[in-house]
Coordinates of C-alpha atoms in Angstrom, one line a residue:
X20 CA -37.0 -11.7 11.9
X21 CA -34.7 -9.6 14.4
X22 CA -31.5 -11.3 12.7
X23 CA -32.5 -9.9 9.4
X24 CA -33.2 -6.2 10.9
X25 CA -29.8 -6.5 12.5
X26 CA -28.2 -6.9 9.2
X27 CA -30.1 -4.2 7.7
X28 CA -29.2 -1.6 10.2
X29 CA -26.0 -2.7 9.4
X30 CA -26.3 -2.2 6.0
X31 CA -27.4 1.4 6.3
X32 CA -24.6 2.3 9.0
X33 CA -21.5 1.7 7.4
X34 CA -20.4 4.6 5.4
X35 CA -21.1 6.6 3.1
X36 CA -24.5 6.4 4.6
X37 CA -24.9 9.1 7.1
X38 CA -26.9 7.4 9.6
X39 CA -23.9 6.1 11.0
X40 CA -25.6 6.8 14.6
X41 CA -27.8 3.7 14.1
X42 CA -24.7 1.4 15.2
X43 CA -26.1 2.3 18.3
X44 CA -28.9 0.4 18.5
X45 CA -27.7 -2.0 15.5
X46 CA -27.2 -5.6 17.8
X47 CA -29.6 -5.2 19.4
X48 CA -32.2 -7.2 17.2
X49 CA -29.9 -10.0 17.1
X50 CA -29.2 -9.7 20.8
X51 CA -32.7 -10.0 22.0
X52 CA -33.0 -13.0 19.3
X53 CA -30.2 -14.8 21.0
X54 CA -31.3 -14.6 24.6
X55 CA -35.1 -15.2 24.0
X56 CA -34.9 -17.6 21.1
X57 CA -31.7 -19.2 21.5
X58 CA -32.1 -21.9 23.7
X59 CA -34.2 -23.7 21.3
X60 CA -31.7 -23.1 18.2
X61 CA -29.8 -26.6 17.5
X62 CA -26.1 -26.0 15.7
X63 CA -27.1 -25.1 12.4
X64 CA -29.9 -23.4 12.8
X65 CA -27.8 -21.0 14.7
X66 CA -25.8 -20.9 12.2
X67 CA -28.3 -20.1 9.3
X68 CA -29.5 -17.7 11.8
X69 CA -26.2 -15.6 12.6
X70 CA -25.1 -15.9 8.6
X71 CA -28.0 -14.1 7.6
X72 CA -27.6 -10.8 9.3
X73 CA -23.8 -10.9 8.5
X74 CA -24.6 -12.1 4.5
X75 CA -26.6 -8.7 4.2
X76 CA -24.0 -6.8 5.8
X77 CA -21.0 -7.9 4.1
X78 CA -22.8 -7.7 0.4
X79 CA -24.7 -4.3 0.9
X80 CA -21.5 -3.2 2.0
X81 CA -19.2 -4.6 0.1
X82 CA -21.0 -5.3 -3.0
X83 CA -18.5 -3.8 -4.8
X84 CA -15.5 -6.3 -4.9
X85 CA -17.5 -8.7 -6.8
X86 CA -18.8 -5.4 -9.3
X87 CA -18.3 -6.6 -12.8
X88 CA -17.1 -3.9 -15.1
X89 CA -16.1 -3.8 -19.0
X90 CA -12.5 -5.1 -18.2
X91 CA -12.8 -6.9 -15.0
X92 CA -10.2 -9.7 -14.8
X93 CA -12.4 -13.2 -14.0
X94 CA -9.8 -14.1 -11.3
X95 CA -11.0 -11.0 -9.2
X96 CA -13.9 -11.5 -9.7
X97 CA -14.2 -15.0 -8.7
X98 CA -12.1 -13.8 -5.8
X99 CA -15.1 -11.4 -5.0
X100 CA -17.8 -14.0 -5.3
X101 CA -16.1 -16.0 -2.9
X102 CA -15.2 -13.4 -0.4
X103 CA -19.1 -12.7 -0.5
X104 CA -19.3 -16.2 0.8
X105 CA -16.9 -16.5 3.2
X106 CA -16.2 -13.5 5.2
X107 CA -19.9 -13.8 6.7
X108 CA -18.5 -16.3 8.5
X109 CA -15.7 -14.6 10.0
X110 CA -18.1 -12.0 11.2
X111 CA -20.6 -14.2 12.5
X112 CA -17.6 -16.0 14.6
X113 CA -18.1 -14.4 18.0
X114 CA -22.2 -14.4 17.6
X115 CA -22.2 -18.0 17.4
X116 CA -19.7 -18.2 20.5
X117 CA -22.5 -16.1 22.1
X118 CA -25.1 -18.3 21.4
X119 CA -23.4 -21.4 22.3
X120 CA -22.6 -19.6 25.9
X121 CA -26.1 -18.4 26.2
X122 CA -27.1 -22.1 25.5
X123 CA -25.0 -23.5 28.3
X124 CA -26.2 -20.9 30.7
X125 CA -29.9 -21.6 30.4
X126 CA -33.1 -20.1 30.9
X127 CA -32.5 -16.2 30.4
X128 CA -33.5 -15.3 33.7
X129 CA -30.3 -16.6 34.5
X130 CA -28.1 -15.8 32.1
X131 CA -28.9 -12.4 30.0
X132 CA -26.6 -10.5 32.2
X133 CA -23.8 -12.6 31.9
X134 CA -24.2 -12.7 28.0
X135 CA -24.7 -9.0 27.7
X136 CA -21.8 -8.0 30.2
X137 CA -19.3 -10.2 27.6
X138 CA -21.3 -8.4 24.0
X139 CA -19.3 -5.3 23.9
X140 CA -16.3 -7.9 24.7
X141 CA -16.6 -10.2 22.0
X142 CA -17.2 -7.5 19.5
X143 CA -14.4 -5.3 20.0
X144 CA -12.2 -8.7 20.7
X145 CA -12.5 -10.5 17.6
X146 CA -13.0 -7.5 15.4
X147 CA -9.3 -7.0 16.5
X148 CA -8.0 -10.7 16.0
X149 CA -9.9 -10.4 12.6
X150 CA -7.5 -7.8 11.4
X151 CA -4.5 -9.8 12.3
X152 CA -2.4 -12.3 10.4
X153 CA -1.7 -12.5 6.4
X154 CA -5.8 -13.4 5.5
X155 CA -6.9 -10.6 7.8
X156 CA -10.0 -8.2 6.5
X157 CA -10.5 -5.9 8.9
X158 CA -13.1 -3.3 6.6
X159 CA -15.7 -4.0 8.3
X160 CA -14.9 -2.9 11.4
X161 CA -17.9 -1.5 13.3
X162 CA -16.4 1.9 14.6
X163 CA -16.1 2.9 11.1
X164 CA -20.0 3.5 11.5
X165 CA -19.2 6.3 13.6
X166 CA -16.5 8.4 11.4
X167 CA -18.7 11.3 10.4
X168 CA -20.5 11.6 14.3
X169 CA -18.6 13.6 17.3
X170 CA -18.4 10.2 19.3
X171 CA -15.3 9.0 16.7
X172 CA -13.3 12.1 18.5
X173 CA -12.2 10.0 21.0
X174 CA -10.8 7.6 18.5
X175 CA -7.4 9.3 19.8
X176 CA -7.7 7.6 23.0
X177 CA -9.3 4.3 22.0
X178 CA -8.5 3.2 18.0
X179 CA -11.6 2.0 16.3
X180 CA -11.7 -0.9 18.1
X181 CA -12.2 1.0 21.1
X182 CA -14.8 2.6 19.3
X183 CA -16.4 -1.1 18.4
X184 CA -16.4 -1.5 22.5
X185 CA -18.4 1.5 23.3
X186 CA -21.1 0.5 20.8
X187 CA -21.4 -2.5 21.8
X188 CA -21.8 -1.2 25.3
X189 CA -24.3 0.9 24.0
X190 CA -26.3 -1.9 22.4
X191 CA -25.8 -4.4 25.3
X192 CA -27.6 -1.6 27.6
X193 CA -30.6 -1.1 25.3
X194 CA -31.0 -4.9 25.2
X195 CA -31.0 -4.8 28.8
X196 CA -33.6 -2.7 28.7
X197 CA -35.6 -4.9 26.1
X198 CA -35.0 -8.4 27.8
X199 CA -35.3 -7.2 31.5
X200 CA -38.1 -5.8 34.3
X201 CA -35.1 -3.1 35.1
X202 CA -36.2 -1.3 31.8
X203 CA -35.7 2.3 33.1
X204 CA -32.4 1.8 34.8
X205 CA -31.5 0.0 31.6
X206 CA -31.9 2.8 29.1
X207 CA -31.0 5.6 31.8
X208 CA -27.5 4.0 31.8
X209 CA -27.7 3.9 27.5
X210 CA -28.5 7.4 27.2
X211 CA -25.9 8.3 30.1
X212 CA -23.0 6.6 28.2
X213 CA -24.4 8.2 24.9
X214 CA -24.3 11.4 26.8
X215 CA -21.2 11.4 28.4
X216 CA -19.5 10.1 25.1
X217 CA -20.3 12.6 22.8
X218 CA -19.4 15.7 25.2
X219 CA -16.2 14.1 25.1
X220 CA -15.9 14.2 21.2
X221 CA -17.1 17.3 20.8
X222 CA -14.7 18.6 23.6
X223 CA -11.9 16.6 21.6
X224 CA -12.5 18.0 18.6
X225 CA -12.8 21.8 20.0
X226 CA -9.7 20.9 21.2
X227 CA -7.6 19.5 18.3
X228 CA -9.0 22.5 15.7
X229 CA -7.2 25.2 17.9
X230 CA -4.4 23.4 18.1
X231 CA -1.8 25.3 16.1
X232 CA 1.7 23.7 16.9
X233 CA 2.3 22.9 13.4
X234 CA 3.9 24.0 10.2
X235 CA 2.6 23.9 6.7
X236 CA 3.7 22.1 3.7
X237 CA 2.2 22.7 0.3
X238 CA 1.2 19.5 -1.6
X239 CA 0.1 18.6 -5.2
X240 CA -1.7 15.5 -5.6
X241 CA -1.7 14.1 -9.1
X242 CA -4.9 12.3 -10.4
X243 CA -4.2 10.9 -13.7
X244 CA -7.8 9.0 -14.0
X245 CA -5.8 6.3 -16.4
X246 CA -7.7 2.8 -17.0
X247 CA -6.0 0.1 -14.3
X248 CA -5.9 -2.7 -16.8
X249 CA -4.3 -0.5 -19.6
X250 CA -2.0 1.1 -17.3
X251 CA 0.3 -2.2 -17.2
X252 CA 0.5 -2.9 -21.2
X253 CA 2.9 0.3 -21.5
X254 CA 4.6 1.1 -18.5
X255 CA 6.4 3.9 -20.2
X256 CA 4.3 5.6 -21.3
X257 CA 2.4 5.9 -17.5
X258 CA 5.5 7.7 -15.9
X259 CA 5.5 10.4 -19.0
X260 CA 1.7 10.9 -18.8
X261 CA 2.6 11.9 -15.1
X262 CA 5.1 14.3 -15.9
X263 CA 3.2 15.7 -18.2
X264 CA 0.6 16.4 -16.1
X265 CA 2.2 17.8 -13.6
X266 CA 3.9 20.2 -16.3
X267 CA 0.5 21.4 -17.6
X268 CA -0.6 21.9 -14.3
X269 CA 2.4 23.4 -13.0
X270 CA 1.1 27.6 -13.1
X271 CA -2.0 26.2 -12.0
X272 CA 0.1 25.0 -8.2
X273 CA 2.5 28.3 -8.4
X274 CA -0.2 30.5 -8.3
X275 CA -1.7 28.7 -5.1
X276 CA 1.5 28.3 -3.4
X277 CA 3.1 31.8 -5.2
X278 CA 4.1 33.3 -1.2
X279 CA 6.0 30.3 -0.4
X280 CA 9.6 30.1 -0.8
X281 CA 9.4 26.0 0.1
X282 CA 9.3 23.3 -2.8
X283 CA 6.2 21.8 -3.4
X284 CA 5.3 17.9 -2.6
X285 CA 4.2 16.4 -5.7
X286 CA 2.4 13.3 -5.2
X287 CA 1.6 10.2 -7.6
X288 CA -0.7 7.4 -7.1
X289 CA 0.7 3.9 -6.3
X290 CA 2.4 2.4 -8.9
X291 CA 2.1 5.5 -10.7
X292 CA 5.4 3.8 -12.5
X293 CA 4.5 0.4 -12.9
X294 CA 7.5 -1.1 -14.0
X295 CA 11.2 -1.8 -11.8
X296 CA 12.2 1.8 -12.8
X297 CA 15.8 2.2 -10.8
X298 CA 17.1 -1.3 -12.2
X299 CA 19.9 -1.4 -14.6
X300 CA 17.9 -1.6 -17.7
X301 CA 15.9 1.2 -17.3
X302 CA 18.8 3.6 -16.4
X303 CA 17.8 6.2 -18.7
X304 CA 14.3 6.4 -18.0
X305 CA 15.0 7.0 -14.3
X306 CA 18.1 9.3 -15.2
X307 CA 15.3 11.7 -17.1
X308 CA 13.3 11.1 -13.7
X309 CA 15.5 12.8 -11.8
X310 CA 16.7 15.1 -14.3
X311 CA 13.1 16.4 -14.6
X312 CA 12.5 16.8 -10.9
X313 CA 15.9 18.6 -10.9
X314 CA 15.2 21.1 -13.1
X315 CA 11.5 21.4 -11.8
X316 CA 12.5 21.9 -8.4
X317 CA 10.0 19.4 -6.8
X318 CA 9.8 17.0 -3.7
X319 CA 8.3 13.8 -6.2
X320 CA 6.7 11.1 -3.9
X321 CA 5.6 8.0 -6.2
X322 CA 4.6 4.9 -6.3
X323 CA 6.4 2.3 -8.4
X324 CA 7.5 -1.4 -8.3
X325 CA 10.8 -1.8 -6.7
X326 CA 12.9 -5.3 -7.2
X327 CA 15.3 -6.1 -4.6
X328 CA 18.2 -9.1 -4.8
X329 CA 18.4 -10.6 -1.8
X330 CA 22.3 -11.3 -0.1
X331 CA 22.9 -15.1 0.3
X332 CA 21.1 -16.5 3.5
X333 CA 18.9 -13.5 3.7
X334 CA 15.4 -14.4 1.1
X335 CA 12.7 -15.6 2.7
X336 CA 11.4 -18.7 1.5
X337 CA 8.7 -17.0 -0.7
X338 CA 11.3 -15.0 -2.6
X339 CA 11.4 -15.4 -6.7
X340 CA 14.4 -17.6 -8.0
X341 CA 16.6 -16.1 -11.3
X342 CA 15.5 -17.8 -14.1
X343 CA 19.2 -17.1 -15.5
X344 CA 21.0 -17.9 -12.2
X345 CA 18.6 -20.2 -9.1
X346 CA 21.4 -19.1 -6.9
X347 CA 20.0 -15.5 -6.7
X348 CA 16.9 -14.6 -5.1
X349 CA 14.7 -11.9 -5.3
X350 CA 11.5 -10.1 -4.8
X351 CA 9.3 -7.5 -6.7
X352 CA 7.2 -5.1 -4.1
X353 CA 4.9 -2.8 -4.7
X354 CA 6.9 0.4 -3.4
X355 CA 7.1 4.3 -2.9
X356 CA 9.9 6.5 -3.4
X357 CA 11.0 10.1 -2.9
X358 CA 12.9 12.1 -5.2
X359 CA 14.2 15.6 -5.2
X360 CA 16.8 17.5 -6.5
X361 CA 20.7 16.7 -5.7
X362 CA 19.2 13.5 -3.4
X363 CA 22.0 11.1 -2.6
X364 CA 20.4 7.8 -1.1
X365 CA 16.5 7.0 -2.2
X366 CA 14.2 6.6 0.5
X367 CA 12.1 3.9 0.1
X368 CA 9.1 2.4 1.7
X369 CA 7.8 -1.8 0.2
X370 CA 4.2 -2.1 1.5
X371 CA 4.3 -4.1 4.7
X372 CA 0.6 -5.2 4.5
X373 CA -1.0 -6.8 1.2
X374 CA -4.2 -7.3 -0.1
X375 CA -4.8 -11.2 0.5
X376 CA -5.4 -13.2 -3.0
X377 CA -5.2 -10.3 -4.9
X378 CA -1.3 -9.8 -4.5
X379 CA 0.2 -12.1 -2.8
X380 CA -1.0 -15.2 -1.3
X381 CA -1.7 -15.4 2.6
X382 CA 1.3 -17.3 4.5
X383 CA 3.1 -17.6 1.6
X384 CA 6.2 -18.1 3.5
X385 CA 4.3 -21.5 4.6
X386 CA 2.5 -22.2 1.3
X387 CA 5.1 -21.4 -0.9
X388 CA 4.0 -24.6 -3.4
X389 CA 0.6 -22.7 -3.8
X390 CA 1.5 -19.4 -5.0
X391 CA 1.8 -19.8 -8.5
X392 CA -1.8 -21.1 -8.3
X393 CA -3.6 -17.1 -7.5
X394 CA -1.0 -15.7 -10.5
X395 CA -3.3 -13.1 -12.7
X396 CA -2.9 -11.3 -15.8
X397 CA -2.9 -7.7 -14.5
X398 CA 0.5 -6.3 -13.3
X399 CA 2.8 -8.1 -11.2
X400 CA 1.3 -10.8 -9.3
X401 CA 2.7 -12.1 -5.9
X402 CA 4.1 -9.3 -4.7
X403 CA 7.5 -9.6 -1.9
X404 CA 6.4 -8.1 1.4
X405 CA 8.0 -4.9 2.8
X406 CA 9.5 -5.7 6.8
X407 CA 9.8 -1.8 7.6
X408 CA 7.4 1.0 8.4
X409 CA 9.8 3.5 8.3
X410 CA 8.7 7.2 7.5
X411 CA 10.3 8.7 4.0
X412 CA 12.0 12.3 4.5
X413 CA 10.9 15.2 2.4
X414 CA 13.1 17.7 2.0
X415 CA 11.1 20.8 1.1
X416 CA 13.3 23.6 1.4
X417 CA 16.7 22.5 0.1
X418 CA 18.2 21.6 3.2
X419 CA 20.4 18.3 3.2
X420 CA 18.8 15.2 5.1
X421 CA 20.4 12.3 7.0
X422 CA 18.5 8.8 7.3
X423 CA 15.2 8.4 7.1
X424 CA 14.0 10.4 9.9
X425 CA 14.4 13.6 10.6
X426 CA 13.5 16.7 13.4
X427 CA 15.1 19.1 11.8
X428 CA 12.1 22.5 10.8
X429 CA 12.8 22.5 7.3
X430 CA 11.5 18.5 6.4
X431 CA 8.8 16.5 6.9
X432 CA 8.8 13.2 7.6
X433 CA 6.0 11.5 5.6
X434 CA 4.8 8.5 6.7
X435 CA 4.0 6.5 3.4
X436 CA 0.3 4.0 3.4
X437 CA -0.2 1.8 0.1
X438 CA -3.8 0.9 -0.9
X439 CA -5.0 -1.6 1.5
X440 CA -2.4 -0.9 4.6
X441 CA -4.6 2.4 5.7
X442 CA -7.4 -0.3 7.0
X443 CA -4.5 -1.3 9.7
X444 CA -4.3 1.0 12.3
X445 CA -1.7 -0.1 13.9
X446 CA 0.4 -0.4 10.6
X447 CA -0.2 3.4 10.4
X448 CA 0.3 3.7 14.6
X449 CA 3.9 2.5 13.7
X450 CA 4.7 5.1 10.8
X451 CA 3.8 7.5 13.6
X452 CA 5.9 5.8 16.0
X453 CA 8.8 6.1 14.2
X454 CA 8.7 9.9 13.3
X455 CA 5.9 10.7 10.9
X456 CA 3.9 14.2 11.2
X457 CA 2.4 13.7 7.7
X458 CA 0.5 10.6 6.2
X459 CA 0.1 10.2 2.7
X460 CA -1.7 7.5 1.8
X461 CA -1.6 6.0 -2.3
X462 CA -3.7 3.9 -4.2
X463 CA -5.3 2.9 -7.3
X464 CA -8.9 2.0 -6.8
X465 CA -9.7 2.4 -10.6
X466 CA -10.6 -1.2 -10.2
X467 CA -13.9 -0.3 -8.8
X468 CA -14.7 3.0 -10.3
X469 CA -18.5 4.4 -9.9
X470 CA -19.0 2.5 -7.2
X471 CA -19.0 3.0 -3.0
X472 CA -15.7 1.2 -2.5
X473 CA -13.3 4.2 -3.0
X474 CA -15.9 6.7 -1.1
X475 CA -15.6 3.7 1.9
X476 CA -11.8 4.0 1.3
X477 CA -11.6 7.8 1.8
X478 CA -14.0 7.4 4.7
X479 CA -11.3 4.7 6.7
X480 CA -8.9 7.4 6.1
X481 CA -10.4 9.7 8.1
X482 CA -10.5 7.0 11.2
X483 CA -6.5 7.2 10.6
X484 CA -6.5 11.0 10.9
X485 CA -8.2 10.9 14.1
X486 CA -6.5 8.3 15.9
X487 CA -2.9 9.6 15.3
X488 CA -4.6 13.0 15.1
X489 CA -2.2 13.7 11.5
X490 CA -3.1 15.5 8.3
X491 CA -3.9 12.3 5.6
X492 CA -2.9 13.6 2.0
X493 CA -4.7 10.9 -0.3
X494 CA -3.5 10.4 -4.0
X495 CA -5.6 7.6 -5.9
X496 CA -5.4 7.2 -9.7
X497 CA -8.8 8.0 -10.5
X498 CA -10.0 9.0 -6.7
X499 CA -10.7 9.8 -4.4
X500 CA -7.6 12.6 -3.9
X501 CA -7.7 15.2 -1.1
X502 CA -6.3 16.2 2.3
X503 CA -8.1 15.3 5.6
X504 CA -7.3 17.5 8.8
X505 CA -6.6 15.6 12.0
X506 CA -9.9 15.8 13.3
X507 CA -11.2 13.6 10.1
X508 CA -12.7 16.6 8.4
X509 CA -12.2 17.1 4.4
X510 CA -9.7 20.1 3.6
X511 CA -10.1 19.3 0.0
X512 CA -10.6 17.1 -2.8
X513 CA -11.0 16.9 -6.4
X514 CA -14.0 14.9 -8.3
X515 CA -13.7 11.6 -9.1
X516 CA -12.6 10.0 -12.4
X517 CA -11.5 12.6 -14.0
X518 CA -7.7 14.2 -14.5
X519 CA -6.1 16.8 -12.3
X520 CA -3.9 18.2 -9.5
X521 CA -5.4 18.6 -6.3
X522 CA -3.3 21.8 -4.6
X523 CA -3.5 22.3 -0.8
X524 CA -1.0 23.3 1.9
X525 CA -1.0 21.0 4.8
X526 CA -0.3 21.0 8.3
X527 CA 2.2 18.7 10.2
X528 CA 2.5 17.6 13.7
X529 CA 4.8 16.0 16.1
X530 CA 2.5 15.0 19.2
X531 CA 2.0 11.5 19.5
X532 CA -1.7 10.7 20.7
X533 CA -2.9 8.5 24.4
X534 CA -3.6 5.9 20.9
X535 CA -0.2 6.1 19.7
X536 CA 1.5 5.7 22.6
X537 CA -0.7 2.5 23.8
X538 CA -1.9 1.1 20.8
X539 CA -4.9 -1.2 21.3
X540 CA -4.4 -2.8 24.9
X541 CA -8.5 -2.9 25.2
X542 CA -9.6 -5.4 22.4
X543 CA -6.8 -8.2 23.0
X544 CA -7.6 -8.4 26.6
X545 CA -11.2 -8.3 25.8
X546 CA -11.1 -11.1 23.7
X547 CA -9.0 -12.8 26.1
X548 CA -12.0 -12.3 28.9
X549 CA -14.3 -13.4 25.9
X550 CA -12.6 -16.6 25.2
X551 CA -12.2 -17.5 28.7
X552 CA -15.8 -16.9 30.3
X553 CA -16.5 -19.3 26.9
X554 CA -14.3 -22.3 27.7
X555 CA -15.4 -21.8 31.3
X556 CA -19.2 -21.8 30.8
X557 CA -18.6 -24.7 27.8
X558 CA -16.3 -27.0 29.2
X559 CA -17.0 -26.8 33.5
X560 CA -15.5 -30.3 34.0
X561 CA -12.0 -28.5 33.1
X562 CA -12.3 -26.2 35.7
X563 CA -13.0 -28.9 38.0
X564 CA -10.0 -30.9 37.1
X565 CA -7.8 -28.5 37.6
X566 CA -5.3 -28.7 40.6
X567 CA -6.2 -25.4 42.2
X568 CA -8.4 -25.1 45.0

């Protein structure tokens, strides 16, 4: 069945697999299905016939969020199973909007150039809407297929969703090819804009590895490999484990960085200090904090969970409500902080972007009767949702710092990414916006140790890297930790699941990429073409009732 081999090549496409290249040719299966078979495929036929390829996709690639392990909590789990379920169905969603065109359109004679001239459309369109909004999922975006090739170097210009376009171009020509007499103009054009597309990769990334406008910043990235589950039951004794790793590895990062004169960036995972660390009643623990970064002379960059009081009038209408006083409102986010020595006011960045189900429930500002139903055992559950993407200033060389950006040589500004927010690109677009020249991205992705989920996550990374065209430091608990240069290459990493300090000096920059600047004008205005040659095809009798002649 050519549904099934499109799901397979699929399958094998997504990283880590290196064959990344067969995206290429990927639709085309289900392409040629559509226009030869389609006409004759009733509504749920179709349906059973685009859910198949999009099943196998989603569960060979994401197999992993459903991976039972020795303390995996029953609610993820669950939350896994039916995420293996459902999200076919979002992917399937412009397929079947295919189909129904190519349906209305008759015989193919007529309408296979019509269809294909809307693929790369609908695939790049709705890949983008699908990575919008609070129950967004945007992993499984297809120019992620292309992070290890030369043709993701123009990801710069383009974002992944431009990359999504071009292979669907790609495919749309080949099935041109397939489904027509024209076979030899068909694949002369495929192999043109194959062609033509790499050179301009490769050229791209020449380019951006001479490019040496930059200064260097040396990093330390703390890997503490501690069990997720266990990590909440004594908060304490997490932040102490960190400092004492960093102390034991501390002659280890001198001797790397021994001819610099800067402070080193020490960086901990997120919610390296699981507990509300800078409120009243843990005053002491955070007054050692900063004592110990004092007298260490570090730049400390951590996650932790940050509780804010909101001022009357100002909560939203999914904040928490005192228990002591229902009056005061409040929120618990899943943060990062900087610290160094002498620092007066404590930059802070509350994640922006949150893992659907899993911490907080989507629209909860609308569905604030349901959130107590997704509450789980591990950590804090419903987190508050940050409303900046502001970068964090690191002051490396002991000069003072104003606000949270800054130009002056002697900082960085560091623009922080939480877990699940480095699968938005244009959360990270925004960091840029506003000033950053380094990303650093933190997670914890202990939960799905030994399997391809944390290689996938380090492998989205690199997308980020190329379309802001920014060093990404990456510090996970148990992995993967290491520095990616802006042309999505690996500087360095450390292995997986087990304890250490990766040590690398990085490079910063100020240039804001043609992706940057633009953002992703393509895919909304291809899904609205998509949606409009639809309703035009579908529903004719509106055209014709409308009072335009």
């Amino acid at each position: 069945m050519l549904p099934l081999l499109t799901g397979l090549l699929l399958a094998i496409s997504f990283p880590p697999s290196p064959l990344g290249v067969l995206s290429l040719v990927a639709y085309v299966p289900l392409t040629i299905s559509i226009l030869r078979d389609g006409l004759s495929w009733g509504r749920w036929k179709r349906l059973g016939m685009l859910y198949l390829p999009f099943f196998i996709y989603h569960l060979a690639s994401n197999w992993w969020i459903s991976s039972w392990q020795e303390h995996t909590d029953p609610y993820l789990f669950a939350s896994g199973i039916a995420l293996d379920v459902v999200h076919p169905l979002f992917l399937l969603l412009p397929w079947y909007l295919l189909a129904s065109l190519r349906n209305r359109l008759g015989p193919i004679e007529n309408d296979s150039s019509v269809v294909l001239a809307l693929l790369p459309l609908f695939i790049s369109g709705f890949e983008w809407l699908h990575g919008q909004g609070d129950a967004s999922y945007p992993w499984l975006t297809s120019g992620y297929m292309l992070v290890y090739t030369p043709f993701a170097q123009i990801a710069d210009y383009i974002g992944v969703y431009g990359l999504s376009f071009m292979i669907g171009v790609v495919n749309a020509l080949i099935a041109l090819a397939v489904v027509r007499k024209k076979r030899r103009l068909g694949l002369v054009l495929a192999f043109s804009v194959i062609a033509v597309w790499f050179a301009l990769g490769l050229i791209n990334e020449q380019y951006e590895s001479k490019y040496t406008n930059r200064r260097s910043i040396n990093v330390a990235l703390i890997q503490p490999n501690e069990n997720p589950w266990d990590k909440w039951s004594d908060p304490r004794i997490q932040l102490w484990n960190h400092t004492g790793i960093v102390d034991s590895v501390r002659q280890q990062f001198n001797q790397v960085f021994q001819k610099s004169n800067h402070r080193p960036l020490i960086v901990w995972s997120e919610t390296a200090i699981p507990y509300t660390i800078r409120q009243p009643a843990h005053a002491n623990d955070f007054a050692k904090l900063r004592q110990w970064v004092d007298t260490s002379n570090i730049v400390l960059l951590t996650g932790y969970a940050d509780l804010m009081t909101y001022a009357p009038g100002t909560a939203p209408p999914s904040a928490r409500r005192s228990s002591f006083d229902s009056t005061v409102r409040y929120d618990a986010f899943n943060a990062a902080m900087v610290l160094w020595p002498s620092i007066g006011d404590i930059p802070v960045h509350r994640k922006t972007i949150l893992t659907p189900v899993a911490e907080r429930l989507p629209f909860a500002d609308q569905l604030t009767f349901a959130m107590s139903w997704i509450e789980w055992g591990v950590g804090i559950s419903a987190w508050g949702k940050g409303r900046e993407r502001t970068p964090l200033p690191v002051d490396v060389d002991g000069i003072p710092i104003s606000g949270a950006n800054t130009t002056a040589d002697t900082a960085a500004s560091v623009g922080v990414i939480v877990c699940i927010e480095s699968i938005y690109p244009e959360m990270v677009r925004d960091l840029v916006n506003n000033g950053a020249d380094l990303l650093c991205i933190i997670t914890n992705d202990a939960w799905y140790n030994g399997t391809t989920g944390p290689g996938q996550h380090f492998d989205i990374a690199r997308m980020r890297a190329i379309e802001q065209r920014r060093t990404v430091i990456r510090c996970a608990n148990s992995g993967i930790t290491g520095a990616i240069d802006a042309t999505g290459r690996t500087i360095k990493t450390i292995p997986p699941m087990t304890k250490g300090s990766c040590n690398v000096s990085v490079r910063t920059s100020s240039r804001r990429t043609v992706y940057a600047s633009l953002g992703d004008v393509l895919p909304p205005a291809a899904l609205f073409v998509a949606v409009l040659a639809f309703i035009l095809a579908r529903f004719p009798s509106l055209i014709r009732k409308l009072p335009i002649r």
